[in-house]
Coordinates of C-alpha atoms in Angstrom, one line a residue:
X771 CA 0.1 -0.1 -0.2
X772 CA 1.4 3.2 -0.7
X773 CA 2.5 5.2 2.2
X774 CA 0.9 8.7 3.2
X775 CA 2.9 11.6 2.3
X776 CA 6.2 11.0 3.7
X777 CA 7.8 13.7 5.7
X778 CA 11.7 14.5 4.2
X779 CA 13.9 17.0 5.1
X780 CA 17.5 17.9 4.7
X781 CA 20.9 18.0 7.1
X782 CA 23.3 20.1 5.4
X783 CA 26.9 19.2 6.4
X784 CA 28.0 22.3 4.6
X785 CA 28.3 25.7 6.5
X786 CA 24.9 27.4 6.5
X787 CA 25.1 31.2 8.1
X788 CA 21.4 32.2 8.0
X789 CA 18.6 29.4 8.4
X790 CA 16.0 31.9 6.6
X791 CA 18.3 32.0 3.6
X792 CA 18.7 28.6 3.7
X793 CA 14.8 27.9 4.0
X794 CA 13.9 30.6 1.2
X795 CA 16.9 28.9 -1.2
X796 CA 17.9 25.3 -1.0
X797 CA 15.0 23.9 1.1
X798 CA 12.5 25.5 -1.0
X799 CA 13.8 24.8 -4.2
X800 CA 14.8 21.0 -3.5
X801 CA 11.4 20.2 -2.1
X802 CA 12.3 19.3 1.5
X803 CA 9.6 19.8 4.2
X804 CA 12.3 20.6 7.1
X805 CA 15.6 21.1 7.8
X806 CA 18.1 20.0 10.6
X807 CA 20.6 23.2 11.3
X808 CA 22.9 24.2 13.8
X809 CA 21.7 26.8 16.5
X810 CA 25.3 28.3 17.0
X811 CA 28.0 28.8 14.2
X812 CA 30.5 30.3 16.7
X813 CA 32.5 27.8 19.2
X814 CA 31.4 27.8 22.9
X815 CA 34.3 29.6 24.2
X816 CA 32.8 32.4 22.1
X817 CA 29.4 31.8 23.2
X818 CA 30.5 31.9 27.0
X819 CA 32.1 35.1 26.8
X820 CA 29.2 37.1 26.1
X821 CA 26.1 37.1 28.6
X822 CA 23.8 36.4 26.1
X823 CA 23.5 35.4 22.2
X824 CA 24.7 38.0 19.5
X825 CA 23.2 37.8 16.1
X826 CA 26.3 36.6 14.6
X827 CA 26.8 33.7 16.8
X828 CA 23.8 32.1 15.6
X829 CA 22.7 30.2 12.1
X830 CA 18.9 30.1 13.5
X831 CA 18.6 34.0 14.1
X832 CA 14.7 34.2 14.3
X833 CA 11.5 32.5 14.6
X834 CA 10.3 33.3 10.9
X835 CA 10.7 29.8 10.1
X836 CA 10.5 27.9 12.9
X837 CA 7.7 25.4 12.1
X838 CA 10.0 23.6 9.4
X839 CA 13.1 24.1 11.5
X840 CA 15.2 21.7 14.1
X841 CA 17.8 23.2 16.0
X842 CA 21.1 20.7 16.2
X843 CA 23.0 21.5 19.6
X844 CA 26.6 21.8 19.5
X845 CA 28.3 18.9 21.4
X846 CA 27.2 17.4 24.6
X847 CA 30.7 15.5 25.0
X848 CA 32.9 18.4 25.2
X849 CA 35.8 18.4 27.5
X850 CA 34.4 22.2 28.1
X851 CA 33.5 23.0 31.5
X852 CA 30.5 25.0 30.7
X853 CA 28.9 22.4 28.2
X854 CA 25.8 22.2 30.4
X855 CA 25.5 25.9 30.4
X856 CA 25.9 26.3 26.6
X857 CA 23.7 23.3 25.7
X858 CA 20.9 24.6 27.9
X859 CA 21.3 28.2 26.4
X860 CA 20.7 26.7 23.2
X861 CA 17.6 24.8 24.3
X862 CA 16.0 28.0 26.1
X863 CA 16.6 29.6 22.6
X864 CA 15.0 26.9 20.8
X865 CA 11.8 27.0 23.0
X866 CA 11.9 30.9 22.6
X867 CA 12.2 30.6 18.9
X868 CA 9.3 27.9 18.5
X869 CA 11.5 25.3 16.6
X870 CA 10.0 21.9 16.2
X871 CA 12.6 20.4 18.4
X872 CA 16.2 20.1 19.3
X873 CA 18.5 17.6 18.2
X874 CA 21.5 16.5 20.5
X875 CA 24.8 15.7 19.5
X876 CA 25.8 12.0 19.3
X877 CA 26.2 9.9 22.4
X878 CA 30.3 9.7 23.1
X879 CA 31.8 8.0 25.9
X880 CA 30.1 10.4 28.9
X881 CA 27.2 8.6 29.1
X882 CA 26.2 9.6 32.7
X883 CA 27.1 13.4 32.2
X884 CA 25.2 12.8 29.0
X885 CA 22.1 11.2 30.6
X886 CA 22.2 13.8 33.6
X887 CA 21.9 16.6 31.4
X888 CA 19.4 15.3 29.2
X889 CA 16.7 14.0 32.2
X890 CA 17.6 17.9 33.6
X891 CA 16.1 19.3 30.2
X892 CA 13.7 16.9 30.2
X893 CA 12.2 18.0 33.4
X894 CA 11.5 21.6 32.2
X895 CA 8.0 21.7 31.3
X896 CA 8.9 24.6 28.9
X897 CA 11.8 23.0 27.1
X898 CA 10.9 21.9 23.1
X899 CA 11.3 18.4 22.1
X900 CA 14.8 16.7 22.3
X901 CA 15.9 14.2 19.5
X902 CA 18.6 12.0 20.9
X903 CA 20.8 11.6 17.8
X904 CA 22.0 7.9 17.9
X905 CA 24.7 7.1 15.3
X906 CA 24.7 3.2 13.8
X907 CA 28.5 3.5 13.2
X908 CA 28.9 3.0 16.8
X909 CA 29.0 -0.7 17.6
X910 CA 27.9 0.3 21.3
X911 CA 25.0 2.4 19.6
X912 CA 22.1 0.5 21.4
X913 CA 23.8 0.0 25.0
X914 CA 24.6 3.6 25.2
X915 CA 20.9 4.3 24.2
X916 CA 19.6 2.0 26.5
X917 CA 21.8 3.4 29.3
X918 CA 20.7 7.4 28.8
X919 CA 16.9 5.8 28.5
X920 CA 17.2 4.2 32.0
X921 CA 18.9 7.2 33.4
X922 CA 15.8 9.3 32.2
X923 CA 13.5 6.8 34.0
X924 CA 12.2 5.9 30.8
X925 CA 10.6 9.4 29.8
X926 CA 8.0 9.1 27.4
X927 CA 9.4 12.5 26.1
X928 CA 12.5 10.6 25.0
X929 CA 12.6 10.5 21.2
X930 CA 15.5 9.3 18.6
X931 CA 17.2 10.7 15.6
X932 CA 19.0 7.5 14.3
X933 CA 21.5 7.9 12.0
X934 CA 21.5 4.8 9.4
X935 CA 25.7 4.1 8.2
X936 CA 25.8 1.9 4.5
X937 CA 28.7 0.1 6.1
X938 CA 26.8 -1.3 9.0
X939 CA 23.3 -1.9 7.6
X940 CA 23.7 -5.9 7.3
X941 CA 25.1 -6.3 10.8
X942 CA 22.4 -4.1 12.7
X943 CA 19.2 -5.6 13.6
X944 CA 16.5 -2.9 12.7
X945 CA 14.0 -4.6 14.3
X946 CA 15.7 -3.8 17.4
X947 CA 15.3 -0.2 16.2
X948 CA 11.7 -0.5 15.0
X949 CA 10.9 -1.0 19.1
X950 CA 12.2 2.0 19.9
X951 CA 11.1 5.6 20.1
X952 CA 12.5 6.6 16.6
X953 CA 11.2 9.7 15.0
X954 CA 13.3 10.7 12.5
X955 CA 15.7 8.4 10.5
X956 CA 19.0 9.9 8.6
X957 CA 19.9 8.9 5.2
X958 CA 23.7 9.8 4.2
X959 CA 24.0 10.5 0.6
X960 CA 26.3 7.8 0.7
X961 CA 23.7 5.2 0.7
X962 CA 22.4 6.3 -2.9
X963 CA 23.8 5.0 -6.1
X964 CA 23.3 6.1 -9.5
X965 CA 21.1 4.3 -11.6
X966 CA 21.4 3.8 -15.4
X967 CA 19.7 7.1 -16.2
X968 CA 22.2 9.2 -13.9
X969 CA 19.5 9.5 -11.2
X970 CA 20.4 8.4 -7.6
X971 CA 18.5 5.3 -6.2
X972 CA 19.2 3.3 -3.1
X973 CA 20.6 -0.2 -4.0
X974 CA 17.9 -3.3 -2.8
X975 CA 19.2 -4.0 0.8
X976 CA 18.6 -0.4 1.8
X977 CA 15.4 -0.1 0.2
X978 CA 14.3 -2.7 2.4
X979 CA 15.7 -1.1 5.3
X980 CA 14.1 2.2 4.3
X981 CA 10.6 0.9 3.6
X982 CA 10.5 -0.8 6.7
X983 CA 11.0 2.4 8.5
X984 CA 8.3 3.9 6.1
X985 CA 6.1 1.6 7.7
X986 CA 7.0 3.3 11.2
X987 CA 6.0 6.4 9.8
X988 CA 9.2 8.1 10.9
X989 CA 10.6 11.3 9.0
X990 CA 13.7 11.5 6.7
X991 CA 16.4 13.6 6.6
X992 CA 19.2 13.4 3.8
X993 CA 22.5 14.2 4.9
X994 CA 24.2 16.5 1.9
X995 CA 27.7 17.7 1.7
X996 CA 25.9 19.9 -0.8
X997 CA 22.8 20.3 -0.9
X998 CA 22.5 22.4 -3.9
X999 CA 23.9 19.1 -5.7
X1000 CA 21.3 15.9 -5.7
X1001 CA 19.0 16.7 -2.5
X1002 CA 16.0 17.3 -4.6
X1003 CA 16.6 14.4 -6.9
X1004 CA 17.1 12.2 -3.8
X1005 CA 14.0 13.3 -2.2
X1006 CA 11.9 12.9 -5.1
X1007 CA 13.0 9.2 -5.3
X1008 CA 11.7 8.7 -1.8
X1009 CA 8.5 9.7 -2.1
X1010 CA 8.2 7.5 -5.2
X1011 CA 9.7 4.9 -3.2
X1012 CA 7.2 5.0 -0.9
X1013 CA 4.2 5.4 -3.4
X1014 CA 5.0 2.4 -5.0
X1015 CA 4.6 -0.2 -2.3
X1016 CA 2.4 -3.1 -3.4
X1017 CA -1.3 -2.7 -2.4
X1018 CA -2.5 -4.2 0.9
X1019 CA -6.2 -5.9 1.8
X1020 CA -8.8 -3.9 2.9
X1021 CA -9.0 -5.9 6.1
X1022 CA -5.0 -5.2 6.7
X1023 CA -5.5 -1.5 6.1
X1024 CA -8.4 -1.1 8.5
X1025 CA -6.3 -3.3 11.1
X1026 CA -3.5 -0.7 10.3
X1027 CA -5.4 1.6 12.2
X1028 CA -5.1 0.1 15.6
X1029 CA -1.3 -0.4 15.3
X1030 CA 0.0 -0.1 18.8
X1031 CA -3.4 1.0 20.2
X1032 CA -4.1 -0.7 23.6
X1033 CA -7.8 -2.1 24.3
X1034 CA -9.8 -3.6 27.1
X1035 CA -10.2 -7.5 26.5
X1036 CA -13.9 -8.1 25.9
X1037 CA -15.7 -9.5 28.7
X1038 CA -18.8 -11.3 26.6
X1039 CA -20.1 -13.2 29.7
X1040 CA -20.2 -9.9 31.8
X1041 CA -20.9 -7.7 29.1
X1042 CA -23.4 -7.7 26.2
X1043 CA -21.6 -6.8 22.8
X1044 CA -22.7 -4.3 20.6
X1045 CA -23.7 -4.8 17.0
X1046 CA -20.5 -2.8 15.6
X1047 CA -18.7 -5.1 17.5
X1048 CA -20.0 -8.2 15.8
X1049 CA -19.9 -6.4 12.7
X1050 CA -16.4 -6.2 13.1
X1051 CA -15.7 -10.0 13.8
X1052 CA -18.0 -10.9 10.5
X1053 CA -15.9 -9.4 8.5
X1054 CA -13.2 -11.8 8.9
X1055 CA -13.5 -14.0 5.9
X1056 CA -10.8 -16.2 6.2
X1057 CA -11.7 -17.3 9.9
X1058 CA -15.5 -18.2 8.9
X1059 CA -14.4 -20.1 6.1
X1060 CA -11.9 -22.0 8.3
X1061 CA -14.9 -23.0 10.6
X1062 CA -17.2 -23.9 7.4
X1063 CA -14.3 -25.9 6.5
X1064 CA -14.3 -27.7 9.8
X1065 CA -18.0 -28.2 10.0
X1066 CA -18.1 -29.8 6.5
X1067 CA -15.3 -32.2 7.7
X1068 CA -17.3 -33.1 11.0
X1069 CA -20.7 -33.1 9.3
X1070 CA -19.1 -35.5 6.9
X1071 CA -17.6 -38.0 9.6
X1072 CA -20.2 -37.6 11.8
X1073 CA -23.1 -39.0 9.2
X1074 CA -21.1 -41.4 8.1
X1075 CA -20.9 -43.0 11.5
X1076 CA -24.8 -42.0 12.8
X1077 CA -26.8 -42.9 9.6
X1078 CA -29.3 -40.3 11.0
X1079 CA -30.3 -36.7 10.7
X1080 CA -27.4 -34.6 12.7
X1081 CA -27.9 -32.3 15.7
X1082 CA -25.5 -29.3 15.4
X1083 CA -25.7 -26.9 17.7
X1084 CA -24.0 -23.3 17.8
X1085 CA -23.5 -21.7 21.0
X1086 CA -23.1 -18.0 21.2
X1087 CA -24.7 -17.6 18.0
X1088 CA -24.2 -13.7 18.1
X1089 CA -25.5 -12.5 15.0
X1090 CA -25.2 -15.7 13.2
X1091 CA -22.4 -16.2 11.2
X1092 CA -21.7 -19.7 12.2
X1093 CA -24.9 -20.3 11.8
X1094 CA -25.3 -19.4 8.0
X1095 CA -21.4 -21.0 7.7
X1096 CA -23.2 -24.2 9.0
X1097 CA -25.9 -24.4 6.6
X1098 CA -23.9 -23.9 3.7
X1099 CA -21.7 -26.7 5.0
X1100 CA -25.0 -29.0 5.1
X1101 CA -25.8 -27.8 1.6
X1102 CA -22.8 -28.6 0.1
X1103 CA -22.7 -32.3 1.7
X1104 CA -26.4 -32.4 1.0
X1105 CA -26.5 -33.5 4.5
X1106 CA -29.6 -33.9 6.8
X1107 CA -28.8 -31.3 9.6
X1108 CA -30.8 -30.0 12.6
X1109 CA -29.0 -26.3 13.1
X1110 CA -29.8 -24.8 16.8
X1111 CA -28.7 -21.3 17.6
X1112 CA -28.2 -20.3 21.5
X1113 CA -27.8 -16.9 22.7
X1114 CA -27.7 -14.9 25.8
X1115 CA -27.6 -11.3 24.2
X1116 CA -31.3 -10.3 23.9
X1117 CA -30.6 -7.6 21.7
X1118 CA -28.5 -10.0 19.4
X1119 CA -31.4 -12.5 19.6
X1120 CA -33.5 -9.6 17.5
X1121 CA -31.1 -10.1 14.8
X1122 CA -30.8 -13.8 15.2
X1123 CA -34.8 -14.1 14.4
X1124 CA -34.7 -11.5 11.8
X1125 CA -32.0 -13.6 9.6
X1126 CA -34.2 -16.7 10.5
X1127 CA -37.2 -15.3 9.1
X1128 CA -35.6 -13.6 5.9
X1129 CA -32.4 -15.6 5.4
X1130 CA -32.3 -18.9 6.7
X1131 CA -36.3 -19.5 5.8
X1132 CA -37.1 -20.5 9.3
X1133 CA -34.7 -23.5 9.3
X1134 CA -33.0 -22.6 12.7
X1135 CA -33.9 -23.3 15.8
X1136 CA -33.2 -20.1 17.9
X1137 CA -33.2 -20.0 21.5
X1138 CA -32.3 -17.6 23.8
X1139 CA -30.0 -19.6 26.4
X1140 CA -26.9 -19.4 28.3
X1141 CA -25.2 -22.5 26.9
X1142 CA -23.6 -23.4 30.4
X1143 CA -26.8 -23.6 32.3
X1144 CA -29.6 -24.9 29.2
X1145 CA -30.4 -28.3 29.3
X1146 CA -32.4 -30.2 26.4
X1147 CA -33.9 -33.5 25.9
X1148 CA -32.5 -33.7 21.9
X1149 CA -28.8 -33.4 22.6
X1150 CA -26.2 -32.2 19.9
X1151 CA -23.8 -34.4 17.5
X1152 CA -21.8 -31.3 16.6
X1153 CA -21.3 -28.1 19.0
X1154 CA -19.7 -25.1 17.3
X1155 CA -18.2 -21.9 19.4
X1156 CA -16.5 -18.9 18.7
X1157 CA -15.6 -18.0 22.1
X1158 CA -11.9 -18.0 21.8
X1159 CA -10.3 -15.1 22.6
X1160 CA -6.7 -13.3 21.5
X1161 CA -5.0 -15.9 24.3
X1162 CA -7.0 -18.8 23.5
X1163 CA -9.2 -19.2 26.7
X1164 CA -9.1 -15.4 27.6
X1165 CA -13.1 -15.0 27.1
X1166 CA -13.7 -18.1 29.3
X1167 CA -14.2 -20.9 26.4
X1168 CA -12.8 -23.3 28.8
X1169 CA -15.6 -22.5 31.2
X1170 CA -18.4 -22.3 28.9
X1171 CA -17.7 -25.1 26.2
X1172 CA -17.1 -27.9 29.7
X1173 CA -20.8 -26.5 30.6
X1174 CA -22.2 -26.7 27.0
X1175 CA -20.8 -30.1 26.6
X1176 CA -22.1 -31.4 30.0
X1177 CA -25.6 -30.0 29.3
X1178 CA -26.1 -30.0 25.5
X1179 CA -23.9 -32.7 24.0
X1180 CA -24.4 -36.4 23.4
X1181 CA -21.9 -38.9 24.4
X1182 CA -19.9 -39.3 21.4
X1183 CA -20.3 -35.2 20.6
X1184 CA -17.5 -33.4 18.4
X1185 CA -16.7 -30.2 19.6
X1186 CA -15.6 -27.1 17.0
X1187 CA -12.5 -25.8 18.3
X1188 CA -11.1 -29.1 20.0
X1189 CA -8.1 -27.8 21.1
X1190 CA -6.7 -24.4 21.3
X1191 CA -3.1 -23.2 22.7
X1192 CA -1.9 -20.2 24.4
X1193 CA 1.6 -19.1 23.7
X1194 CA 3.7 -16.2 25.1
X1195 CA 7.1 -14.6 23.9
X1196 CA 8.9 -11.7 25.6
X1197 CA 9.0 -8.4 23.4
X1198 CA 10.4 -5.1 23.7
X1199 CA 8.3 -2.0 22.7
X1200 CA 8.7 1.5 24.3
X1201 CA 5.5 2.6 22.5
X1202 CA 3.2 -0.2 24.1
X1203 CA 5.4 0.5 27.5
X1204 CA 5.0 4.3 27.2
X1205 CA 1.0 4.0 26.1
X1206 CA 0.5 1.1 29.2
X1207 CA 1.8 3.5 31.4
X1208 CA 0.1 6.5 30.4
X1209 CA -3.5 4.3 31.2
X1210 CA -5.5 5.5 34.3
X1211 CA -5.8 3.4 37.5
X1212 CA -2.7 2.7 40.0
X1213 CA -2.3 -0.8 38.7
X1214 CA -1.8 0.3 34.8
X1215 CA 0.8 -1.6 34.1
X1216 CA -0.6 -5.1 35.7
X1217 CA -3.6 -4.8 33.4
X1218 CA -3.1 -7.0 29.8
X1219 CA -4.1 -5.6 26.6
X1220 CA -5.5 -6.5 23.2
X1221 CA -3.3 -4.7 20.9
X1222 CA -2.4 -4.7 17.1
X1223 CA 1.2 -4.9 18.2
X1224 CA 3.4 -3.4 15.6
X1225 CA 6.5 -0.9 16.7
X1226 CA 7.7 -4.0 18.8
X1227 CA 10.7 -6.5 18.7
X1228 CA 10.2 -10.1 19.6
X1229 CA 13.5 -11.1 21.5
X1230 CA 12.7 -14.8 21.1
X1231 CA 10.4 -17.1 18.9
X1232 CA 6.7 -17.8 21.0
X1233 CA 6.4 -20.7 23.2
X1234 CA 3.2 -22.5 24.4
X1235 CA 2.2 -22.3 27.8
X1236 CA -0.6 -24.3 28.4
X1237 CA -3.7 -25.8 26.4
X1238 CA -7.4 -26.6 26.7
X1239 CA -8.9 -29.5 24.9
X1240 CA -12.4 -30.3 24.4
X1241 CA -14.7 -33.1 23.5
X1242 CA -16.5 -36.3 25.0
X1243 CA -16.3 -37.8 27.6
X1244 CA -16.4 -34.7 29.4
X1245 CA -13.7 -34.6 31.8
X1246 CA -14.5 -31.8 34.4
X1247 CA -10.9 -30.7 35.4
X1248 CA -9.6 -27.7 37.0
X1249 CA -9.6 -25.0 34.4
X1250 CA -6.7 -23.4 36.5
X1251 CA -2.9 -23.4 35.0
X1252 CA 0.6 -22.7 35.7
X1253 CA 3.4 -22.3 33.1
X1254 CA 7.3 -21.8 33.6
X1255 CA 8.7 -21.5 30.0
X1256 CA 12.5 -20.3 28.8
X1257 CA 13.6 -18.0 26.0
X1258 CA 16.7 -16.7 25.1
X1259 CA 17.2 -13.0 23.7
X1260 CA 18.1 -12.8 20.2
X1261 CA 19.6 -9.2 20.9
X1262 CA 20.6 -6.8 23.5
X1263 CA 17.5 -5.4 24.5
X1264 CA 15.2 -4.5 27.0
X1265 CA 12.0 -6.6 28.3
X1266 CA 9.0 -4.3 28.3
X1267 CA 6.2 -7.3 29.0
X1268 CA 4.9 -10.2 26.8
X1269 CA 2.8 -10.7 23.7
X1270 CA 0.4 -13.5 23.7
X1271 CA -1.2 -15.6 21.0
X1272 CA -2.9 -18.9 20.4
X1273 CA -3.4 -21.1 17.7
X1274 CA -6.6 -23.8 17.7
X1275 CA -7.4 -26.9 16.1
X1276 CA -11.0 -26.4 15.2
X1277 CA -11.1 -30.1 13.5
X1278 CA -8.4 -32.3 12.6
X1279 CA -6.7 -30.9 9.4
X1280 CA -8.1 -27.0 10.5
X1281 CA -6.5 -24.9 12.1
X1282 CA -6.3 -20.9 13.1
X1283 CA -3.2 -19.7 14.4
X1284 CA -2.4 -16.0 15.4
X1285 CA 1.2 -16.7 16.5
X1286 CA 3.6 -15.3 14.1
X1287 CA 5.4 -17.9 12.2
X1288 CA 1.8 -19.7 11.6
X1289 CA -0.6 -16.7 11.2
X1290 CA -3.5 -17.7 9.2
X1291 CA -3.3 -15.4 5.8
X1292 CA -5.8 -12.4 6.1
X1293 CA -7.3 -13.4 8.9
X1294 CA -7.6 -10.2 11.4
X1295 CA -10.4 -11.0 13.9
X1296 CA -8.0 -11.4 16.6
X1297 CA -5.1 -9.3 18.0
X1298 CA -2.4 -10.1 20.1
X1299 CA -2.3 -9.6 23.6
X1300 CA 0.3 -7.7 25.6
X1301 CA 1.0 -8.2 29.1
X1302 CA 3.0 -5.4 30.4
X1303 CA 5.5 -5.3 33.2
X1304 CA 6.3 -2.5 35.6
X1305 CA 9.9 -2.3 35.8
X1306 CA 11.4 -3.1 32.2
X1307 CA 14.3 -5.5 32.2
X1308 CA 17.9 -5.2 30.4
X1309 CA 19.1 -7.9 28.9
X1310 CA 22.0 -9.3 27.0
X1311 CA 22.2 -11.0 23.7
X1312 CA 21.6 -14.8 24.5
X1313 CA 20.4 -14.0 27.9
X1314 CA 18.2 -16.7 29.4
X1315 CA 14.5 -15.5 29.7
X1316 CA 12.2 -17.2 32.2
X1317 CA 8.5 -16.2 31.8
X1318 CA 6.2 -17.7 34.7
X1319 CA 2.3 -17.4 34.2
X1320 CA -0.5 -18.5 36.1
X1321 CA -4.3 -18.8 35.0
X1322 CA -6.3 -18.6 38.3
X1323 CA -9.9 -19.0 39.2
X1324 CA -11.9 -18.3 42.2
X1325 CA -15.7 -18.2 42.5
X1326 CA -16.9 -16.2 39.7
X1327 CA -13.6 -14.5 38.8
X1328 CA -10.8 -15.8 36.4
X1329 CA -7.6 -13.9 36.0
X1330 CA -4.2 -13.9 34.9
X1331 CA -0.6 -13.4 37.0
X1332 CA 2.7 -13.2 35.2
X1333 CA 6.4 -12.9 36.1
X1334 CA 9.8 -12.2 33.8
X1335 CA 13.2 -13.3 35.5
X1336 CA 16.1 -11.9 33.4
X1337 CA 19.3 -11.1 35.5
X1338 CA 16.7 -9.6 37.8
X1339 CA 12.5 -10.0 38.2
X1340 CA 9.7 -8.0 37.4
X1341 CA 8.1 -9.5 40.3
X1342 CA 4.5 -10.9 40.0
X1343 CA 2.1 -8.8 38.3
X1344 CA -2.0 -8.7 39.1
X1345 CA -1.7 -11.1 42.5
X1346 CA -4.9 -12.7 43.2
X1347 CA -6.5 -10.6 40.3
X1348 CA -6.0 -7.3 42.2
X1349 CA -6.1 -5.2 39.2
X1350 CA -7.9 -7.3 36.3
X1351 CA -10.1 -9.9 36.2
X1352 CA -12.5 -12.1 33.9
X1353 CA -16.3 -12.3 35.3
X1354 CA -18.9 -15.1 34.4

């Protein structure tokens, strides 16, 4: 899909004496949206000889073009004893002129001093945005950035300007940086090569890197030794590259709107879902195609065994998408199937009754009932449910199907789904952690969220934590679970919590999955879960990460508890369901 209009600017490496003249000249002529320019043009010592800036000290002399300028400060890593005062004056001046933000010098070897100065600036509510310059040419770039981030107490104001380096592109794991708060990516002119027509383009390897960053909505700045020589061609090429991306499906494009947006998990047993929620789920064609295929196979097998009319019961029918699929499956096989739909949402019952009269031609028996409590004389040969949640069991499918199979099913009833497994993986995501911390409530970091995870880095492959199986005879076991799983960090990183997934076997040979490695193509009904932790944990490459999880139930409440051990312990979250629980 073509990316929305890209913000592409310039960072001239030649001497610029006057910002206003540069904006009116090179920047406008070459089609740049913004520019990164030095704030001062004189030395630190010359600045400190005066009580205030003189016009000749400055590159950015006025507020006239502040809307399109970021100010680059002088070195933060200088041996000059007044460095902090000089940088502070520049930041104050940037705030006075209303610049879009200030860009620090690269993090050098004096990391503690850099971190202290940065935190002191961020603590001033009147300060402009600060972009920390991180150079990938430094082999310790991530370690230095992470030390600064931790020193600043994971401030939500931290933003990164990431300098790409063509010589290290192969060695750097960009997925690690996709999880960081990168807002600007700089491209040195040496990343470009000339094509046969003499125009600058990116080699294929760098194209992949840049288009991946375009998918993270960052701004780009082209670094040029002479902005009057080829800057415009590079900017036009980058815009063309952004517009040349393949189209995505309508469903995936719609899901993009929810990238990294935290949502509370549904509570379908406590709350009646709204029509709009049902409608969103019903648009997932791959999901219902898989359910129909599972019902076709189940009806065929059961019919061969029973030699009589089959009773198929859809429990938790909602507005009826599975009912339509059940009727379609029966037609495909020309099988004699009685379809019964159970639903406890009184508003959804209106839609079921309307569809039965107009669409299903009264071939369905629609019953207002809770599947866990209703009993029938005639039992189901096939029981179908779509109560699966983002973590498999988080909408209490085990509890519901145990009751339904006990009360509604024959002794050899087939259950769809027949098995589902929950998975977790440790993840790094500054965005998700920041947004969870911004939520209201005293225990906001002890609540799981449903989220279309995007700006994140999975530190290892997802692994199973527990599973549930359904069928006859029903074995009414405790639905509580405990799991301890070991992961190995792919790279040095910081753990911000866990990503939760599930896969399900609807019927032998028919499976659904939202796990990254096995995700069902184009399926979008379920976003993963995010289990945050209160205190992020730094890990080295190859570090052992232990994840402990519990599924607990007391009375009508079910909840999860989780803990991560990696050099240090996150502590156990949501103990006794004190912040989050699922009600029956």
